[in-house]
mmCIF file of C-alpha atoms in Angstrom:
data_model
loop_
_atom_site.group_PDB
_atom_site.id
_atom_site.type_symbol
_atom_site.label_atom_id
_atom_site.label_comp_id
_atom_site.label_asym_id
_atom_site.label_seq_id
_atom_site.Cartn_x
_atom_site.Cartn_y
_atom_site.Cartn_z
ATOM 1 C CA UNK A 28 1.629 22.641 -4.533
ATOM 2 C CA UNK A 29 2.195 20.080 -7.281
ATOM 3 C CA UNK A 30 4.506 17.494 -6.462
ATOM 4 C CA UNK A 31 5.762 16.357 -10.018
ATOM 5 C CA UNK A 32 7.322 19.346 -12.695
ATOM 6 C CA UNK A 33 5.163 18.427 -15.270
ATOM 7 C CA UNK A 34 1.464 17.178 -15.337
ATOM 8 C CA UNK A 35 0.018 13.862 -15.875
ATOM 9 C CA UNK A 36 3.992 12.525 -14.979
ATOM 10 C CA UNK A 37 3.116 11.054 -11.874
ATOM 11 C CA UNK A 38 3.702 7.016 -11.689
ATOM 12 C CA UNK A 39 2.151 6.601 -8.336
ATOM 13 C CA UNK A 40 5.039 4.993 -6.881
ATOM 14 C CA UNK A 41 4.469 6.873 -3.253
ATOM 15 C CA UNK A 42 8.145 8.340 -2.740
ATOM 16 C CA UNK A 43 6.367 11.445 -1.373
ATOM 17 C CA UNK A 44 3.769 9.969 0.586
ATOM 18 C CA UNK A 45 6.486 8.206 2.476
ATOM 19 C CA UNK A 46 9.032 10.736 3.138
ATOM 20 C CA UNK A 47 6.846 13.668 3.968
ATOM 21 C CA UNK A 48 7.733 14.412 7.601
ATOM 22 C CA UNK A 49 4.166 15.523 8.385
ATOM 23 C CA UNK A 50 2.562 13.032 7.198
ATOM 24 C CA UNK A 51 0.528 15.237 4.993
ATOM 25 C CA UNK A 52 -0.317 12.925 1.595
ATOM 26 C CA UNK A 53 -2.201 10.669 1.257
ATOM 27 C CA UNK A 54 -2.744 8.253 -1.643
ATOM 28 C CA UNK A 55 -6.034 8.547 -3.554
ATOM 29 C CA UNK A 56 -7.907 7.002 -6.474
ATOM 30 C CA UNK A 57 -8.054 10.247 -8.688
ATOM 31 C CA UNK A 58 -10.107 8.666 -11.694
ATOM 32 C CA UNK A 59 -8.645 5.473 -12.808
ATOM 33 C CA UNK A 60 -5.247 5.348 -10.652
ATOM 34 C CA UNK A 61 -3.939 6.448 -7.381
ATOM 35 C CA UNK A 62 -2.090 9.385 -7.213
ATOM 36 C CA UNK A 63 -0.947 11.650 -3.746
ATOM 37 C CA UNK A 64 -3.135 14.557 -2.734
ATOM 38 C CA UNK A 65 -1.521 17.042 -0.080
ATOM 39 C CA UNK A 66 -3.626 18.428 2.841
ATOM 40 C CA UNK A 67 -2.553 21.776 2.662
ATOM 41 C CA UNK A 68 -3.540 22.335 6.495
ATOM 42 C CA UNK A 69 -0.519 19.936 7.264
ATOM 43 C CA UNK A 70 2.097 20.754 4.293
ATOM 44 C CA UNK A 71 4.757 22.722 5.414
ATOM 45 C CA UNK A 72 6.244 23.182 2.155
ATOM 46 C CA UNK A 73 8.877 22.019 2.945
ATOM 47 C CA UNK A 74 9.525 20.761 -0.613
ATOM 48 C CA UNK A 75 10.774 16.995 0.376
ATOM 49 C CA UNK A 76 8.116 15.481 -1.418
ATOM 50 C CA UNK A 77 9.232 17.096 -5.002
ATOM 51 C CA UNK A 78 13.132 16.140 -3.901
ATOM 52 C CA UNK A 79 12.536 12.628 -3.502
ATOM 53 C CA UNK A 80 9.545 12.264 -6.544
ATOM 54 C CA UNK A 81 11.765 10.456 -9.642
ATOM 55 C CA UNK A 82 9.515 12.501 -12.000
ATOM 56 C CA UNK A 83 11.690 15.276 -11.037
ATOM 57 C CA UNK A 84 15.276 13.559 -11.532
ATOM 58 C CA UNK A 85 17.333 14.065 -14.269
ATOM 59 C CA UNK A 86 18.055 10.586 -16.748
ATOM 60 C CA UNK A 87 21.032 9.099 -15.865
ATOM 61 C CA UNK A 88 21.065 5.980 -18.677
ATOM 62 C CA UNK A 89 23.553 2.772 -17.520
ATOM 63 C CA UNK A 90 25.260 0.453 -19.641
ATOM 64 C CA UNK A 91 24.290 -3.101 -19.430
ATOM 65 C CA UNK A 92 27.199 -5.677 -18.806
ATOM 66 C CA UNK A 93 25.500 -8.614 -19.730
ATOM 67 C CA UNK A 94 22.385 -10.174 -21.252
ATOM 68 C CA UNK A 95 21.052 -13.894 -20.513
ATOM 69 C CA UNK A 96 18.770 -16.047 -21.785
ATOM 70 C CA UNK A 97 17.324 -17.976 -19.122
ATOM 71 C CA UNK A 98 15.301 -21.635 -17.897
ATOM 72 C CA UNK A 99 15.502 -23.054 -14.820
ATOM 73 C CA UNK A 100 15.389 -26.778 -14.240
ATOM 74 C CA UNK A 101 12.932 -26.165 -11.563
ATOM 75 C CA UNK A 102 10.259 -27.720 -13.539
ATOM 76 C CA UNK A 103 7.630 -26.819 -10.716
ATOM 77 C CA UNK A 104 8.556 -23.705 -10.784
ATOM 78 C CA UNK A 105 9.358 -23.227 -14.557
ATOM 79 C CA UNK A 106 5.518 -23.981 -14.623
ATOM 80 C CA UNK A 107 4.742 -21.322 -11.808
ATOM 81 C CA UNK A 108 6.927 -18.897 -13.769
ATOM 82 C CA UNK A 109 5.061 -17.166 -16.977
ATOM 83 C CA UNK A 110 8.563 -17.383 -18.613
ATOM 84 C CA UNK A 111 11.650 -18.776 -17.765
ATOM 85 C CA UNK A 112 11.730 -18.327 -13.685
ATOM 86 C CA UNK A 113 14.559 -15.815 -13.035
ATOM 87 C CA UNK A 114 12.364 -13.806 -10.945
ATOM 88 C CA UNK A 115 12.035 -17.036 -8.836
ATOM 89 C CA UNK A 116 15.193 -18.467 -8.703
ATOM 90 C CA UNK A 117 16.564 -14.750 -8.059
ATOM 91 C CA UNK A 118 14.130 -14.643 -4.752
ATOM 92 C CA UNK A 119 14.857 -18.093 -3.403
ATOM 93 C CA UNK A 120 18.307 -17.344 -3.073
ATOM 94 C CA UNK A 121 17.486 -14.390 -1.450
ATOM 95 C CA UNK A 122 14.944 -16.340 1.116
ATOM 96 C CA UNK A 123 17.553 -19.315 1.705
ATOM 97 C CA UNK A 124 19.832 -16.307 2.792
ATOM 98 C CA UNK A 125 17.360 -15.737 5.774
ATOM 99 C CA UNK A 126 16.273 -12.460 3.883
ATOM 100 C CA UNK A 127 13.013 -11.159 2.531
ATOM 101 C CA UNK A 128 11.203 -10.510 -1.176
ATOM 102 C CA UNK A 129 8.995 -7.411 -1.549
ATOM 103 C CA UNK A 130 6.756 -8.446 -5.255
ATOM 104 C CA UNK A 131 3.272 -8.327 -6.320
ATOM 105 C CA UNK A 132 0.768 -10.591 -5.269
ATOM 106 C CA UNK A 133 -3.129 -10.814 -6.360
ATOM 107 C CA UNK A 134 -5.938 -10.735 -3.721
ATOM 108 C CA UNK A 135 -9.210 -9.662 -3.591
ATOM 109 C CA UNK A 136 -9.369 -8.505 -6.869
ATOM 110 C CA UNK A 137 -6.331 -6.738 -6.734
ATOM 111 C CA UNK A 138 -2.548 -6.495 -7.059
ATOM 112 C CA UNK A 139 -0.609 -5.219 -4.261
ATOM 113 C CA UNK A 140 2.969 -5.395 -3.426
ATOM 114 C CA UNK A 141 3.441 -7.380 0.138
ATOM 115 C CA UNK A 142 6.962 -8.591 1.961
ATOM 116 C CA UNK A 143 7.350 -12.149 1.935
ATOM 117 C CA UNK A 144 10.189 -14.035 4.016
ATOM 118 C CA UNK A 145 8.447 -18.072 3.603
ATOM 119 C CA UNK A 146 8.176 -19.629 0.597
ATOM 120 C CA UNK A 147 4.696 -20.321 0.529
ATOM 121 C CA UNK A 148 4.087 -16.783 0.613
ATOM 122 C CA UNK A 149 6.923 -16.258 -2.112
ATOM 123 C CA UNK A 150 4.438 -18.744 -4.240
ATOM 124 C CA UNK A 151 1.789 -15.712 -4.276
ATOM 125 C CA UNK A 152 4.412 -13.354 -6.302
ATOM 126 C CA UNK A 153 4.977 -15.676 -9.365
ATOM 127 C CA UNK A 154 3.693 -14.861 -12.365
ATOM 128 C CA UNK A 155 2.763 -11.738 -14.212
ATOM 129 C CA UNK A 156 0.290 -8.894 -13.032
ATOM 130 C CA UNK A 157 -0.615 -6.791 -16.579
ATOM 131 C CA UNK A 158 -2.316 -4.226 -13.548
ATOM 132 C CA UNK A 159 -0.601 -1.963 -11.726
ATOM 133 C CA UNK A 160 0.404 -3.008 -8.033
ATOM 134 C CA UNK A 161 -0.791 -0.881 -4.934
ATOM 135 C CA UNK A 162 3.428 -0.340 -3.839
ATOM 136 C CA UNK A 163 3.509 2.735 -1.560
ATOM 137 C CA UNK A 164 2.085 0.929 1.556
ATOM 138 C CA UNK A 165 5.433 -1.929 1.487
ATOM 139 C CA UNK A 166 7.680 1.209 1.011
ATOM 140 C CA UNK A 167 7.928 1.993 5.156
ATOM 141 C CA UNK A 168 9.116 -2.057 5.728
ATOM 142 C CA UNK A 169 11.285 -2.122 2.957
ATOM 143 C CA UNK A 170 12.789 0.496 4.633
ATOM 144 C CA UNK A 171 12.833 -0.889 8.280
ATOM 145 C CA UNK A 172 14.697 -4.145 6.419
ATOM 146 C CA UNK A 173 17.312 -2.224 4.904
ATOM 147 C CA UNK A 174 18.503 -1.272 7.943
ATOM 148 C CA UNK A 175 19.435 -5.069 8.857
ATOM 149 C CA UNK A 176 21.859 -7.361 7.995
ATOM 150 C CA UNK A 177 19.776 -9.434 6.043
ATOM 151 C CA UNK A 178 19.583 -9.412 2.229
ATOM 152 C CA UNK A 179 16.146 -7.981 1.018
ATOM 153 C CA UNK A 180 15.095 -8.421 -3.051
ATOM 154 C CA UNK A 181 12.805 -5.713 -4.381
ATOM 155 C CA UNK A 182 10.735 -5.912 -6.985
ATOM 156 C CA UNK A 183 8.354 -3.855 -9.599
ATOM 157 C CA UNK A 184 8.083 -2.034 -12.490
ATOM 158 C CA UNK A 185 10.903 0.389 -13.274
ATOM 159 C CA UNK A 186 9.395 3.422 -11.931
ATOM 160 C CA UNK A 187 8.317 1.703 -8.509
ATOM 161 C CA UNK A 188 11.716 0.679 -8.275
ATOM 162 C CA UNK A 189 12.972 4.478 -9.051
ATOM 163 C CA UNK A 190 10.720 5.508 -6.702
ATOM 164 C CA UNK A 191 11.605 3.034 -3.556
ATOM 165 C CA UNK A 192 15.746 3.934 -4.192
ATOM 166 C CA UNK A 193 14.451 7.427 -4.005
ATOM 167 C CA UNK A 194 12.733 7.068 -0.968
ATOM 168 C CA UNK A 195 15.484 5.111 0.752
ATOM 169 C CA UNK A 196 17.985 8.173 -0.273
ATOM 170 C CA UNK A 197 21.158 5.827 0.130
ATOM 171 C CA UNK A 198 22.328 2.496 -1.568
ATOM 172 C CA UNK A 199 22.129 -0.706 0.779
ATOM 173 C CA UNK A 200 24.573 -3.400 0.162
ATOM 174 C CA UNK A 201 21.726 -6.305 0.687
ATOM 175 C CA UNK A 202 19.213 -4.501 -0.921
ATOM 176 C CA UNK A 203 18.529 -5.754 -4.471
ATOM 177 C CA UNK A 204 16.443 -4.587 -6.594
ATOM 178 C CA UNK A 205 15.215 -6.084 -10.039
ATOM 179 C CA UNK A 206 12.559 -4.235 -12.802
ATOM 180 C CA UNK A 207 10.894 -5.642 -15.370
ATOM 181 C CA UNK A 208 10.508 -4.662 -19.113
ATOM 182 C CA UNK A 209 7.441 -3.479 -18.799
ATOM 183 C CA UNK A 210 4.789 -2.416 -21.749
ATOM 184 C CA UNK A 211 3.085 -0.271 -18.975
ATOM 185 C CA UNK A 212 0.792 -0.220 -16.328
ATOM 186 C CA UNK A 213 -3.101 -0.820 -16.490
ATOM 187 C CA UNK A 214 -5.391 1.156 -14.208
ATOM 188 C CA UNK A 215 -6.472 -0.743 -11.314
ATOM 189 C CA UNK A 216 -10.210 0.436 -11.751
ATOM 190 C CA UNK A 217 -10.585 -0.911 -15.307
ATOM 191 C CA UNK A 218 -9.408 -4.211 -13.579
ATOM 192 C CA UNK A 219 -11.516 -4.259 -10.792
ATOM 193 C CA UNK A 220 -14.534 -3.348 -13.273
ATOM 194 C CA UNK A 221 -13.537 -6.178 -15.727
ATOM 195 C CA UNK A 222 -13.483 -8.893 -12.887
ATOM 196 C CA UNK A 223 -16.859 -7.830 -11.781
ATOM 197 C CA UNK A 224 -18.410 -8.165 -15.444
ATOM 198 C CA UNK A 225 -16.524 -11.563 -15.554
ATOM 199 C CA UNK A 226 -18.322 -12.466 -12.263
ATOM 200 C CA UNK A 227 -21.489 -11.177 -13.731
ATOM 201 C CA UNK A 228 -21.318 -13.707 -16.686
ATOM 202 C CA UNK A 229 -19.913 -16.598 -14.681
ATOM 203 C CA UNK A 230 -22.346 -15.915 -12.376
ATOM 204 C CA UNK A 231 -19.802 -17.343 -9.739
ATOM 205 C CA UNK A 232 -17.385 -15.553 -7.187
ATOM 206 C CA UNK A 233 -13.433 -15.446 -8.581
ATOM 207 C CA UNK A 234 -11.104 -16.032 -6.005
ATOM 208 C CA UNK A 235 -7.730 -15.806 -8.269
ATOM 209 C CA UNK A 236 -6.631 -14.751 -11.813
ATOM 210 C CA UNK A 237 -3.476 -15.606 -13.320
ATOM 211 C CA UNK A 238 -2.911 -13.439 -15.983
ATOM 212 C CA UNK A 239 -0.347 -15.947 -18.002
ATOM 213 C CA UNK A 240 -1.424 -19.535 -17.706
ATOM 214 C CA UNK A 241 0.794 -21.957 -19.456
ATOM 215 C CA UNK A 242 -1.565 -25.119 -19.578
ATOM 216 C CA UNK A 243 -1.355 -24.399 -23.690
ATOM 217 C CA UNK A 244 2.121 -22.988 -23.471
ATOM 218 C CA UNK A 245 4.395 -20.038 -22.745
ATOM 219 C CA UNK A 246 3.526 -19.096 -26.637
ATOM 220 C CA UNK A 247 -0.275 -19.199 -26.200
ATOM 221 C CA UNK A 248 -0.204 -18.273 -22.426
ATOM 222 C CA UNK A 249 -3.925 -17.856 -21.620
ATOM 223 C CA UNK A 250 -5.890 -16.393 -18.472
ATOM 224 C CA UNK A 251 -6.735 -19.141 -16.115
ATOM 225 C CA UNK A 252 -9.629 -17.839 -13.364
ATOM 226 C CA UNK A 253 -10.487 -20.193 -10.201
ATOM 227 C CA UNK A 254 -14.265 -20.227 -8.703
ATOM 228 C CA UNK A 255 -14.907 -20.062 -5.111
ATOM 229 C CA UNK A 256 -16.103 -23.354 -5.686
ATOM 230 C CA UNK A 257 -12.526 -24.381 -6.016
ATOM 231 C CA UNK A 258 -12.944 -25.384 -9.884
ATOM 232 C CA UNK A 259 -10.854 -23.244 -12.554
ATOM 233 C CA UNK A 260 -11.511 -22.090 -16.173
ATOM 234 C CA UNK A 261 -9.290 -20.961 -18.924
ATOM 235 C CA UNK A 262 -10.100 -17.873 -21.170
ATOM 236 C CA UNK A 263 -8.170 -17.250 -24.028
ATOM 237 C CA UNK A 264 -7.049 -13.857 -24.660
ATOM 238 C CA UNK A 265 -9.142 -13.114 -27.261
ATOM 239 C CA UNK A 266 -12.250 -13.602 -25.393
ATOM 240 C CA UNK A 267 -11.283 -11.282 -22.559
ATOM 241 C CA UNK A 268 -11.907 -7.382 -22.806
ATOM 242 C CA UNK A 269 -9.532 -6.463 -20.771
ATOM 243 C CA UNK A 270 -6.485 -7.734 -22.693
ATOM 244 C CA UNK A 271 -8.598 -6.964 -25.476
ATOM 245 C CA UNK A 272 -7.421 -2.493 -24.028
ATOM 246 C CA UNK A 273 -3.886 -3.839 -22.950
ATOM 247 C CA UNK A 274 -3.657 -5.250 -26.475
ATOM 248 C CA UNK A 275 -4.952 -1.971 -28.276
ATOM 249 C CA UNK A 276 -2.446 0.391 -25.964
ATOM 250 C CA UNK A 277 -5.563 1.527 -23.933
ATOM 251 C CA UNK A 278 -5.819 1.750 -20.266
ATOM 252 C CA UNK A 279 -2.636 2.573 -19.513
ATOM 253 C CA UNK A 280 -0.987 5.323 -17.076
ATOM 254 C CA UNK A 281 -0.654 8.219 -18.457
ATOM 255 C CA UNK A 282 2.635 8.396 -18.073
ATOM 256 C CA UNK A 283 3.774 5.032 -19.338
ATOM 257 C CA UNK A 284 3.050 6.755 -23.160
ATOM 258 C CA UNK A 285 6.175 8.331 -22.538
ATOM 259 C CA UNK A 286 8.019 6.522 -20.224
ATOM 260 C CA UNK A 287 11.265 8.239 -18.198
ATOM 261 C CA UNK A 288 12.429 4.774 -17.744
ATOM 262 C CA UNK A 289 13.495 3.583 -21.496
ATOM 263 C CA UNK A 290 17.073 3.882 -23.181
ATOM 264 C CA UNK A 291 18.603 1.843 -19.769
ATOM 265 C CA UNK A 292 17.045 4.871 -17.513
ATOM 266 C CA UNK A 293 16.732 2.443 -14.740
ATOM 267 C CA UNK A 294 18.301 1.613 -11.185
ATOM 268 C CA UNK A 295 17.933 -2.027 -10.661
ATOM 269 C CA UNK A 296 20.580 -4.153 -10.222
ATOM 270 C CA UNK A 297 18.967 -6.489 -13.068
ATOM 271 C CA UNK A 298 15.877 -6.664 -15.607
ATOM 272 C CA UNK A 299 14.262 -8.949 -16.290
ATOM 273 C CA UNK A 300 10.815 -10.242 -18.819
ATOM 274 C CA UNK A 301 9.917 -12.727 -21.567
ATOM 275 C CA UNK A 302 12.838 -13.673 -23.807
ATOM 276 C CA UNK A 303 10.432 -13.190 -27.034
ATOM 277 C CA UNK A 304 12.333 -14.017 -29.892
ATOM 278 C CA UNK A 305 15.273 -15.886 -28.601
ATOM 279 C CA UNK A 306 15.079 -18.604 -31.034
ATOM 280 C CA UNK A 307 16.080 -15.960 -33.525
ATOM 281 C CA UNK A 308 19.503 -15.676 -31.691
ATOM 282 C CA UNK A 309 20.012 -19.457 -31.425
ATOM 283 C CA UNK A 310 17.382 -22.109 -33.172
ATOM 284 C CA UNK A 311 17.635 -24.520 -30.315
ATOM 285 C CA UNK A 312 16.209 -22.532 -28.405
ATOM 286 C CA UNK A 313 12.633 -23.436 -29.166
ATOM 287 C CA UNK A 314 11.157 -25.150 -25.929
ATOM 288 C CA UNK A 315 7.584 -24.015 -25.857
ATOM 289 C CA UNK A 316 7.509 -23.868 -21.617
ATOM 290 C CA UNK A 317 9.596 -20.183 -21.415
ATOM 291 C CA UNK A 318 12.521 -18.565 -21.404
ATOM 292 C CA UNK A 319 13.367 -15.098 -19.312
ATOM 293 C CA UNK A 320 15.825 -12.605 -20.734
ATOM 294 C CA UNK A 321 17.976 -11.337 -17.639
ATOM 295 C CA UNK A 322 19.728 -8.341 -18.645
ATOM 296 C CA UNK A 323 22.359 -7.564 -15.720
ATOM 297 C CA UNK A 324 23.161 -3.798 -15.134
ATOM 298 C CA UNK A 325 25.723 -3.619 -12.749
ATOM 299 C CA UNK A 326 28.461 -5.839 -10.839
ATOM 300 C CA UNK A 327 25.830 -6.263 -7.478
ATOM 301 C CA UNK A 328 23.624 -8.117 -10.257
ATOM 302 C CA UNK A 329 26.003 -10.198 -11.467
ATOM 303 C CA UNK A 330 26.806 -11.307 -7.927
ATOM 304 C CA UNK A 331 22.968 -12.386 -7.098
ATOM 305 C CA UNK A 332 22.339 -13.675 -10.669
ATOM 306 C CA UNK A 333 25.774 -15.972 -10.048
ATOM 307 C CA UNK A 334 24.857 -17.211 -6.518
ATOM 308 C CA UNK A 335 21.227 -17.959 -7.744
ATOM 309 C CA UNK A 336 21.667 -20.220 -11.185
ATOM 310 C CA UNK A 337 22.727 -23.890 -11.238
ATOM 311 C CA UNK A 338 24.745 -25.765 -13.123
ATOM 312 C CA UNK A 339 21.293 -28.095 -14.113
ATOM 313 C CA UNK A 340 19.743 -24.569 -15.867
ATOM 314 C CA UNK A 341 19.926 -22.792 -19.131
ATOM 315 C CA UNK A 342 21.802 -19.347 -19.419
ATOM 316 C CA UNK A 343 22.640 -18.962 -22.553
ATOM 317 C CA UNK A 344 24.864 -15.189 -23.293
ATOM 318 C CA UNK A 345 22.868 -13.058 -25.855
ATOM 319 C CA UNK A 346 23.665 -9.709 -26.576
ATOM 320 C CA UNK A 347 22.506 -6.225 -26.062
ATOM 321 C CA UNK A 348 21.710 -5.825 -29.911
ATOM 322 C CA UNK A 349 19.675 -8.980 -30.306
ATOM 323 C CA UNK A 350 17.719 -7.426 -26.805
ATOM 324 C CA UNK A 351 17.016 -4.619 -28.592
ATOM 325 C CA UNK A 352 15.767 -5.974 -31.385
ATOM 326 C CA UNK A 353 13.243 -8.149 -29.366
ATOM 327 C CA UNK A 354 12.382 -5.578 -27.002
ATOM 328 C CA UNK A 355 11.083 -2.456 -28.855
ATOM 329 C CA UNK A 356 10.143 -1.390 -25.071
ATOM 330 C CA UNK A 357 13.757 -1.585 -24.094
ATOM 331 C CA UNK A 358 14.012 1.457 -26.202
ATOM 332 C CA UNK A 359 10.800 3.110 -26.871
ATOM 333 C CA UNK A 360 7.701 4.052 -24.940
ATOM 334 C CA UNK A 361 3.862 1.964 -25.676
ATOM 335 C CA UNK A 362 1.946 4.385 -28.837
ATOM 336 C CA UNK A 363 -0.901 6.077 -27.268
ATOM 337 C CA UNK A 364 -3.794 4.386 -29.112
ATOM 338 C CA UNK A 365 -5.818 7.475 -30.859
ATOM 339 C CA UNK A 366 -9.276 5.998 -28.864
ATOM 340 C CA UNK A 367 -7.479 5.720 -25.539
ATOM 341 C CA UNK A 368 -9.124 9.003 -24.102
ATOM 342 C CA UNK A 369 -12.156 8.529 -25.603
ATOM 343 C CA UNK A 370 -12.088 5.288 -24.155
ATOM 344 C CA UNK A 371 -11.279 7.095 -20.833
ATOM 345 C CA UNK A 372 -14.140 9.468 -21.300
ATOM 346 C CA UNK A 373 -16.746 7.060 -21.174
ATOM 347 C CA UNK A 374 -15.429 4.105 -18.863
ATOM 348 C CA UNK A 375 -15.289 6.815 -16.087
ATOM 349 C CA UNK A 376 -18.743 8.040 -16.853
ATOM 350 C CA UNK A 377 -20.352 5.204 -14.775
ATOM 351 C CA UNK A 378 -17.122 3.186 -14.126
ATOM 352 C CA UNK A 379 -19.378 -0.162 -13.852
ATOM 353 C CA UNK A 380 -19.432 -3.260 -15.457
ATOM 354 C CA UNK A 381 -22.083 -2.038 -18.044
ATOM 355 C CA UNK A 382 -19.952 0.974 -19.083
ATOM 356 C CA UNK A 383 -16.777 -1.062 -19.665
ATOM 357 C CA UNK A 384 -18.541 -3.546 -22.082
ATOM 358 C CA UNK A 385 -20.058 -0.367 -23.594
ATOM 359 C CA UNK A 386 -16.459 1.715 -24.183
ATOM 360 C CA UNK A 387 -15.106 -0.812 -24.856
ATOM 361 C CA UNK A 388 -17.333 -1.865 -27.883
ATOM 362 C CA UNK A 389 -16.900 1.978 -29.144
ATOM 363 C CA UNK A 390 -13.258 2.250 -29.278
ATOM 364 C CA UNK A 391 -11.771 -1.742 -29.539
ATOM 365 C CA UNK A 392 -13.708 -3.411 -32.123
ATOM 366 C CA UNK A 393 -11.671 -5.324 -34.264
ATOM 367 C CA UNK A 394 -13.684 -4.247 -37.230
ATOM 368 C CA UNK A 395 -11.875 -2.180 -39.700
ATOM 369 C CA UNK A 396 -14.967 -0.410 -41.270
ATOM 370 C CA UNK A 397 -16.232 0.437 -37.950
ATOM 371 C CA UNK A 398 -13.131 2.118 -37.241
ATOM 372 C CA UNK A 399 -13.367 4.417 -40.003
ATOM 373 C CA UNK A 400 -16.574 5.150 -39.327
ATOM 374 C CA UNK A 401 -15.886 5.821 -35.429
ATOM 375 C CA UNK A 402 -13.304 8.128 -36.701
ATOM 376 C CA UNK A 403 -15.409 9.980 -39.144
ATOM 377 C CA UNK A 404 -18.357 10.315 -37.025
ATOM 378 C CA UNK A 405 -16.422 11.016 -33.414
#
């Protein structure tokens, strides 16, 4: 039995694999992402898991009430932040409640969503994660804390966060849930592969990656790796591979090249990303360490985002149009690059660190003649 309607729709978000009453999917790498595979000695067909999958929902678009440009005066964790910190100062109010915040942290050469309810834990979520996050094995605790009084804040990409609503089957009043304007998800494998050819030419063991280091500035955010030997490096974009693919449109979920979750599909409370292009709306508006747009979608948003600003930040009122403008992705799904399956093809050939160099020579070279010629001769 297939689980999503139509093929190659599945997001991974493991709404099925945690509401099957027999416990018969599991979640398994199935070429470069995770996807659920049923044992079909324990499925009783039952059809839950195709209920609950998002894939399978109709689009039920929202209107926005409000859109912010944001900057906290945190300037610890402005700097923590790779824009303008709503995503932090959204989960400290939620952890100076006595709650909890479910996000993506990095470890072990990996992104995985965990529950945090300490601060220093809460420090492992900041900052972007241009992989996707392992999220189905937080989905059974999220759903143990809904069930309490205290306020829990959810995080992920839009279609994690359709997923874990879907799962939960009700709405919680201290269950919040924010998504991000995402591009779209990079497969965990070509990740794992990159930061083993990385460790090949460092010759060194990397302990942590952050993805958007603003040493240089929010502008020319760069990657900034530490060493087991405690020191750190920055790489700039343009010498790393693997933002070479996210770059090019490569890599990416299937799914994301024609995501369910643009035109204001979503079901978070708020949204949040980068404010690129704010100075457009409003000159001063220039500082070079970040600012987050905060786009609130419904009146349980607007609560949080009110309890959790200062009178010492920046929120300056935009507007939907200016959003849009800014935010092609608000709107319209990532272009399938024309090499991405090719690309595909021969990554998962040998799916080592010698492969990835080598697909990713054929089908991302910056050169426009060897384009052409790729394209004549593929």
């Amino acid at each position: 039995m297939e689980i999503c309607n139509i093929k190659n729709e599945c997001t991974g978000c493991g709404a099925c694999y945690a509401s099957c009453p027999k416990g018969a999917i599991t979640m398994r790498e199935n070429g470069a992402f995770c996807e659920p595979v049923i044992d079909a000695q324990l499925c009783i067909e039952c059809g839950i898991c195709k209920g609950v999958c998002p894939q399978n929902k109709e689009a039920s678009p929202i209107k926005p009430l409000d859109v912010y440009a944001y900057q906290t005066s945190d300037k610890a964790l402005l700097y923590r932040s790779s824009s303008g910190g709503a995503f932090g100062v959204l989960a400290n109010t939620v952890l100076n409640s006595g709650g909890s915040v479910v996000g993506s942290a990095f470890s072990d050469g990996k992104a995985a969503h965990i529950v945090c309810d300490n601060f220093d834990d809460l420090n492992k979520l900041h900052g972007s994660k241009y992989v996707q996050s392992e999220f189905y094995p937080v989905i059974e605790q999220i759903k143990k804390l809904a069930n309490e009084k205290e306020p829990v804040l959810v995080s992920g990409t839009p279609c994690q966060i359709a997923g874990i609503k879907s799962a939960l089957k009700k709405d919680y009043d201290n269950v919040y849930f924010v998504d991000l304007i995402c591009t779209g998800v990079m497969s965990p494998k070509i990740f794992s592969t990159y930061l083993e050819l990385l460790q090949q030419r460092k010759n060194c063991k990397i302990v942590d990656f952050k993805f958007r280091d603003k040493t240089n500035g929010w502008t020319n955010s760069n990657i900034l790796i530490e060493k087991a030997d405690g020191t750190t490096e920055v790489l700039t974009r343009k010498q790393s591979e693997y933002f070479g693919l996210f770059g090019s449109n490569i890599g990416f979920r299937e799914c994301c090249y024609k995501c369910k979750y643009r035109k204001y599909n979503t079901k978070a409370d708020i949204t949040i990303g980068d404010y690129w292009g704010i100075a457009s709306f409003d000159s001063s508006l220039n500082s070079d360490e970040g600012y987050s747009i905060i786009i609130v979608n419904n009146n349980k948003g607007a609560e949080l985002l009110k309890r959790s600003v200062n009178e010492n930040d920046l929120l300056v009122a935009t507007t939907l149009e200016h959003a849009e403008q800014t935010h092609k992705k608000l709107k319209f799904s990532v272009h399938k690059n024309n090499y991405h399956n090719l690309f595909m093809r021969k990554f998962l050939k040998t799916s080592t660190p010698k492969g990835l160099e080598k697909a990713y020579k054929r089908c991302c070279s910056a050169n426009l003649t060897d384009r052409i010629l790729r394209k004549l001769t593929k």
